[in-house]
Amino acid sequence: MPFFILGVNEKASLDEIKFSYFRLLKKVEKNHDREKKKRIVKAFNVLVNKSTRKYYDYYLKYPNSFLNLVYLNMYIFYKLFKIICILLLIGLLLCVFQYIHNKYELKRVIQKSSKNKAFKKEVQNRISSQHPGFMNYDIKKKKKIEEQIEEEVVQEIVMINNQKTKKLLLADLIIVKLLFLPKQLWFYIIWNIKWVIKYNILNEDYDEHDKIYITRKYMNISMDKWNTLNPEEKKNYLKKELWMKAKQEEFLQEIKERDRLNKISSAKYKKQIRMKKKGLSFNYND
């Protein structure tokens, strides 16, 4: 009972409650009684807050009333609402930061690409094909069109090179991803269960879609990049038949061998050999 814990009567004013609270707190701190301190703080928080004090006063007056349960639930919902609002605010701030960062990264990529002659040529070709009367436009419109075309070309380059920097979409926002996370997790679990049943238990043949998925996984190709490939390139990748275990092992061996050859031919490795011959230590990973 908050009034009893703080040693005040039920009609005590806010000043009396505060005075009693600080007096008791000093005593408790001297005795280092943490449990008692928690009870005092909890009682104080109930009585000092207008809404909780109101609910508590009502409870004392009508202890068997159904409204007590309503008030309690309202208070819980209020607390939850506050937490949700704070989380949403944090999410929105993160989204703003994400948007600004994405804009900056895109500008950086465009500036870097604009030094490339092929990039400039591609932009000019697209402008001339999409906007025949470009030369007659005013400066602002010209600049806007140029920026749009540059962004389009950069997006294609990013997609082909499988880079992370791309135009921020609504689905890419952190807050949207968090909202849809339970749904995505559910679909992921269901998808995995279906995969295990279909291919591990029933031993069915892989369908075309799953063959592409396995190929992309082993070749480290994103879906966006896969979509930019021409049919011949896709066909060449699928010829590897990476959905078969034997082919997977062969492919992994090829990668290991390729990495080994790259390592041998690298300047670092050659330096390591020279240092070893001289009897000096050299860490290849440095």
Coordinates of C-alpha atoms in Angstrom, one line a residue:
M1 CA 0.0 0.0 0.0
P2 CA 1.7 3.2 -1.2
F3 CA 0.4 5.4 1.6
F4 CA 1.5 3.0 4.3
I5 CA 4.9 2.5 2.7
L6 CA 5.5 6.3 2.6
G7 CA 4.0 6.8 6.1
V8 CA 1.4 9.3 5.0
N9 CA -2.4 9.4 5.1
E10 CA -4.7 9.0 2.2
K11 CA -5.4 12.7 1.9
A12 CA -1.8 13.7 1.9
S13 CA -0.7 16.5 -0.4
L14 CA 2.0 16.2 -3.0
D15 CA 4.4 18.2 -0.8
E16 CA 3.8 15.9 2.1
I17 CA 4.4 12.8 -0.1
K18 CA 7.6 14.3 -1.4
F19 CA 8.9 15.2 2.0
S20 CA 8.1 11.7 3.4
Y21 CA 9.7 10.1 0.3
F22 CA 13.0 12.0 0.6
R23 CA 13.1 11.4 4.3
L24 CA 12.6 7.7 3.9
L25 CA 15.1 7.5 1.0
K26 CA 17.9 9.0 3.2
K27 CA 17.3 6.4 5.9
V28 CA 17.2 3.5 3.4
E29 CA 20.4 4.7 1.7
K30 CA 22.2 4.7 5.0
N31 CA 21.1 1.1 5.7
H32 CA 21.7 0.0 2.1
D33 CA 18.3 -1.8 1.9
R34 CA 17.7 -2.1 -1.8
E35 CA 14.4 -4.0 -1.6
K36 CA 12.9 -1.3 0.7
K37 CA 14.2 1.4 -1.6
K38 CA 12.5 -0.2 -4.5
R39 CA 9.2 -0.3 -2.6
I40 CA 9.5 3.3 -1.6
V41 CA 10.3 4.5 -5.1
K42 CA 7.4 2.4 -6.5
A43 CA 5.0 3.8 -4.0
F44 CA 6.2 7.4 -4.6
N45 CA 5.8 6.9 -8.4
V46 CA 2.2 5.8 -7.9
L47 CA 1.2 8.7 -5.7
V48 CA 3.1 11.4 -7.4
N49 CA 1.6 10.7 -10.8
K50 CA -1.8 12.3 -11.2
S51 CA -3.3 9.5 -13.3
T52 CA -2.1 6.7 -11.1
R53 CA -3.0 8.6 -7.9
K54 CA -6.5 9.1 -9.3
Y55 CA -6.8 5.4 -10.1
Y56 CA -5.5 4.4 -6.7
D57 CA -7.8 6.7 -4.9
Y58 CA -10.7 5.2 -6.8
Y59 CA -9.5 1.8 -5.9
L60 CA -9.5 2.7 -2.2
K61 CA -12.9 4.2 -2.4
Y62 CA -14.5 1.3 -4.5
P63 CA -12.3 -1.8 -4.0
N64 CA -14.8 -4.2 -5.6
S65 CA -15.6 -2.0 -8.6
F66 CA -15.2 -3.4 -12.2
L67 CA -13.7 -0.1 -13.2
N68 CA -10.5 -0.9 -11.3
L69 CA -9.7 -3.5 -13.9
V70 CA -10.5 -1.0 -16.7
Y71 CA -8.2 1.6 -15.1
L72 CA -5.4 -0.9 -14.6
N73 CA -5.6 -1.9 -18.3
M74 CA -5.8 1.7 -19.4
Y75 CA -2.6 2.4 -17.5
I76 CA -0.8 -0.6 -19.0
F77 CA -2.0 0.4 -22.5
Y78 CA -0.8 4.0 -21.8
K79 CA 2.7 2.6 -20.8
L80 CA 2.8 0.4 -23.9
F81 CA 1.7 3.3 -26.1
K82 CA 4.5 5.4 -24.7
I83 CA 7.0 2.7 -25.5
I84 CA 5.6 2.2 -29.0
C85 CA 5.8 6.0 -29.6
I86 CA 9.4 6.1 -28.5
L87 CA 10.3 3.1 -30.7
L88 CA 8.5 4.7 -33.7
L89 CA 10.4 8.0 -33.1
I90 CA 13.7 6.1 -33.0
G91 CA 12.7 4.3 -36.1
L92 CA 11.8 7.5 -37.9
L93 CA 15.1 9.1 -36.9
L94 CA 16.9 6.0 -38.2
C95 CA 15.0 6.3 -41.5
V96 CA 15.9 9.9 -41.9
F97 CA 19.6 9.0 -41.3
Q98 CA 19.3 6.1 -43.7
Y99 CA 17.8 8.4 -46.4
I100 CA 20.4 11.1 -46.0
H101 CA 23.2 8.5 -46.0
N102 CA 21.7 6.9 -49.1
K103 CA 21.5 10.2 -50.9
Y104 CA 25.1 11.0 -50.1
E105 CA 26.3 7.6 -51.3
L106 CA 24.4 7.9 -54.5
K107 CA 25.9 11.4 -55.1
R108 CA 29.3 10.0 -54.4
V109 CA 28.9 7.2 -56.9
I110 CA 27.5 9.5 -59.5
Q111 CA 30.4 11.9 -59.0
K112 CA 32.9 9.1 -59.3
S113 CA 31.2 7.7 -62.4
S114 CA 30.9 11.1 -64.1
K115 CA 34.7 11.0 -64.6
N116 CA 34.3 7.9 -66.8
K117 CA 33.9 8.7 -70.5
A118 CA 31.7 5.7 -71.2
F119 CA 29.3 6.8 -68.4
K120 CA 29.1 10.3 -69.9
K121 CA 28.5 8.9 -73.3
E122 CA 25.7 6.6 -72.0
V123 CA 24.1 9.5 -70.2
Q124 CA 24.2 11.7 -73.3
N125 CA 22.8 8.9 -75.5
R126 CA 19.9 8.4 -73.2
I127 CA 19.2 12.1 -73.0
S128 CA 19.1 12.5 -76.7
S129 CA 16.9 9.4 -77.2
Q130 CA 14.5 10.1 -74.3
H131 CA 14.4 13.9 -74.7
P132 CA 14.8 15.0 -78.3
G133 CA 14.1 18.7 -77.5
F134 CA 16.6 18.7 -74.6
M135 CA 18.6 21.7 -75.9
N136 CA 15.5 23.9 -75.9
Y137 CA 14.8 23.2 -72.2
D138 CA 15.6 25.8 -69.5
I139 CA 18.7 25.3 -67.3
K140 CA 16.7 23.9 -64.3
K141 CA 14.9 21.3 -66.4
K142 CA 18.1 20.3 -68.1
K143 CA 19.8 19.8 -64.7
K144 CA 16.9 17.8 -63.4
I145 CA 16.8 15.5 -66.5
E146 CA 20.6 15.0 -66.3
E147 CA 20.4 14.0 -62.7
Q148 CA 17.6 11.6 -63.3
I149 CA 19.4 9.9 -66.2
E150 CA 22.7 9.8 -64.3
E151 CA 20.8 8.1 -61.4
E152 CA 19.3 5.6 -63.8
V153 CA 22.6 4.7 -65.3
V154 CA 24.3 4.4 -61.9
Q155 CA 21.5 2.1 -60.7
E156 CA 22.1 -0.2 -63.6
I157 CA 25.9 -0.2 -62.9
V158 CA 25.2 -0.9 -59.2
M159 CA 22.8 -3.7 -60.1
I160 CA 25.3 -5.3 -62.5
N161 CA 28.2 -5.0 -60.2
N162 CA 26.1 -6.3 -57.3
Q163 CA 26.9 -3.3 -55.1
K164 CA 25.1 -2.3 -52.0
T165 CA 24.5 1.4 -52.9
K166 CA 21.2 1.8 -54.7
K167 CA 18.3 4.1 -54.7
L168 CA 16.4 3.9 -51.4
L169 CA 12.9 2.4 -51.8
L170 CA 10.1 2.4 -49.3
A171 CA 10.7 -1.3 -48.6
D172 CA 14.3 -0.6 -47.8
L173 CA 13.5 1.7 -44.9
I174 CA 14.5 0.2 -41.5
I175 CA 11.1 0.9 -39.9
V176 CA 9.3 -0.9 -42.8
K177 CA 11.7 -3.8 -42.6
L178 CA 11.1 -4.1 -38.8
L179 CA 7.3 -4.0 -39.3
F180 CA 7.4 -6.8 -41.9
L181 CA 10.1 -8.8 -40.1
P182 CA 7.6 -11.2 -38.4
K183 CA 6.0 -11.9 -41.8
Q184 CA 9.3 -12.5 -43.5
L185 CA 10.5 -14.8 -40.7
W186 CA 7.3 -16.8 -41.0
F187 CA 7.7 -17.1 -44.8
Y188 CA 11.3 -18.1 -44.3
I189 CA 10.5 -20.8 -41.8
I190 CA 7.7 -22.2 -44.1
W191 CA 10.0 -22.0 -47.1
N192 CA 12.7 -24.0 -45.3
I193 CA 10.2 -26.6 -44.1
K194 CA 8.9 -27.1 -47.6
W195 CA 12.4 -27.3 -49.0
V196 CA 13.4 -30.0 -46.5
I197 CA 10.2 -32.0 -47.1
K198 CA 10.4 -31.7 -50.9
Y199 CA 14.1 -32.3 -51.5
N200 CA 15.5 -33.9 -48.4
I201 CA 12.7 -36.2 -47.4
L202 CA 10.8 -36.9 -50.6
N203 CA 13.9 -36.5 -52.8
E204 CA 12.1 -34.8 -55.6
D205 CA 13.9 -33.2 -58.6
Y206 CA 14.7 -29.5 -58.3
D207 CA 12.4 -27.3 -60.3
E208 CA 13.6 -24.5 -62.5
H209 CA 13.2 -21.8 -59.9
D210 CA 15.1 -23.7 -57.3
K211 CA 17.9 -24.6 -59.7
I212 CA 18.3 -20.9 -60.3
Y213 CA 18.3 -20.2 -56.6
I214 CA 21.0 -22.8 -55.9
T215 CA 23.1 -21.5 -58.8
R216 CA 22.8 -17.9 -57.6
K217 CA 23.7 -19.0 -54.1
Y218 CA 26.9 -20.8 -55.1
M219 CA 27.9 -18.1 -57.7
N220 CA 27.1 -15.3 -55.2
I221 CA 24.8 -13.6 -57.6
S222 CA 22.0 -11.4 -56.3
M223 CA 18.5 -11.6 -57.8
D224 CA 18.9 -8.1 -59.2
K225 CA 22.1 -9.0 -61.0
W226 CA 20.6 -12.2 -62.2
N227 CA 17.8 -10.3 -63.9
T228 CA 20.3 -8.1 -65.7
L229 CA 22.0 -11.1 -67.3
N230 CA 21.1 -12.1 -70.8
P231 CA 19.6 -15.6 -71.5
E232 CA 23.0 -16.9 -72.8
E233 CA 24.8 -16.0 -69.6
K234 CA 22.1 -17.5 -67.5
K235 CA 22.2 -20.7 -69.6
N236 CA 26.0 -20.9 -69.1
Y237 CA 25.6 -20.6 -65.3
L238 CA 22.9 -23.2 -65.2
K239 CA 25.1 -25.6 -67.3
K240 CA 27.3 -26.0 -64.2
E241 CA 24.4 -27.9 -62.6
L242 CA 25.3 -26.7 -59.1
W243 CA 22.2 -28.3 -57.6
M244 CA 24.0 -31.7 -57.9
K245 CA 26.3 -32.5 -54.9
A246 CA 29.1 -33.8 -57.1
K247 CA 29.0 -30.6 -59.2
Q248 CA 29.0 -28.5 -56.0
E249 CA 32.1 -30.2 -54.8
E250 CA 33.8 -29.8 -58.1
F251 CA 32.9 -26.1 -58.1
L252 CA 34.2 -25.6 -54.6
Q253 CA 37.4 -27.3 -55.5
E254 CA 37.7 -25.0 -58.6
I255 CA 37.3 -22.0 -56.3
K256 CA 39.9 -23.3 -53.9
E257 CA 42.3 -23.9 -56.7
R258 CA 41.6 -20.5 -58.2
D259 CA 42.2 -18.8 -54.9
R260 CA 45.4 -20.7 -54.4
L261 CA 46.7 -19.7 -57.9
N262 CA 45.7 -16.1 -57.2
K263 CA 47.6 -16.2 -53.9
I264 CA 50.7 -17.7 -55.5
S265 CA 50.7 -15.0 -58.2
S266 CA 50.1 -12.2 -55.8
A267 CA 52.9 -9.8 -54.9
K268 CA 52.3 -10.4 -51.1
Y269 CA 53.0 -14.1 -51.6
K270 CA 56.1 -13.5 -53.6
K271 CA 57.3 -11.1 -50.9
Q272 CA 56.6 -13.8 -48.3
I273 CA 58.8 -16.3 -50.1
R274 CA 61.6 -13.8 -50.5
M275 CA 61.4 -12.9 -46.8
K276 CA 61.5 -16.6 -45.8
K277 CA 64.6 -17.2 -47.9
K278 CA 66.3 -14.3 -46.0
G279 CA 65.1 -15.8 -42.7
L280 CA 62.8 -13.0 -41.9
S281 CA 59.2 -13.3 -40.6
F282 CA 56.3 -12.1 -42.7
N283 CA 52.6 -12.4 -42.1
Y284 CA 50.7 -12.9 -45.3
N285 CA 47.5 -11.5 -43.8
D286 CA 49.1 -8.2 -42.8

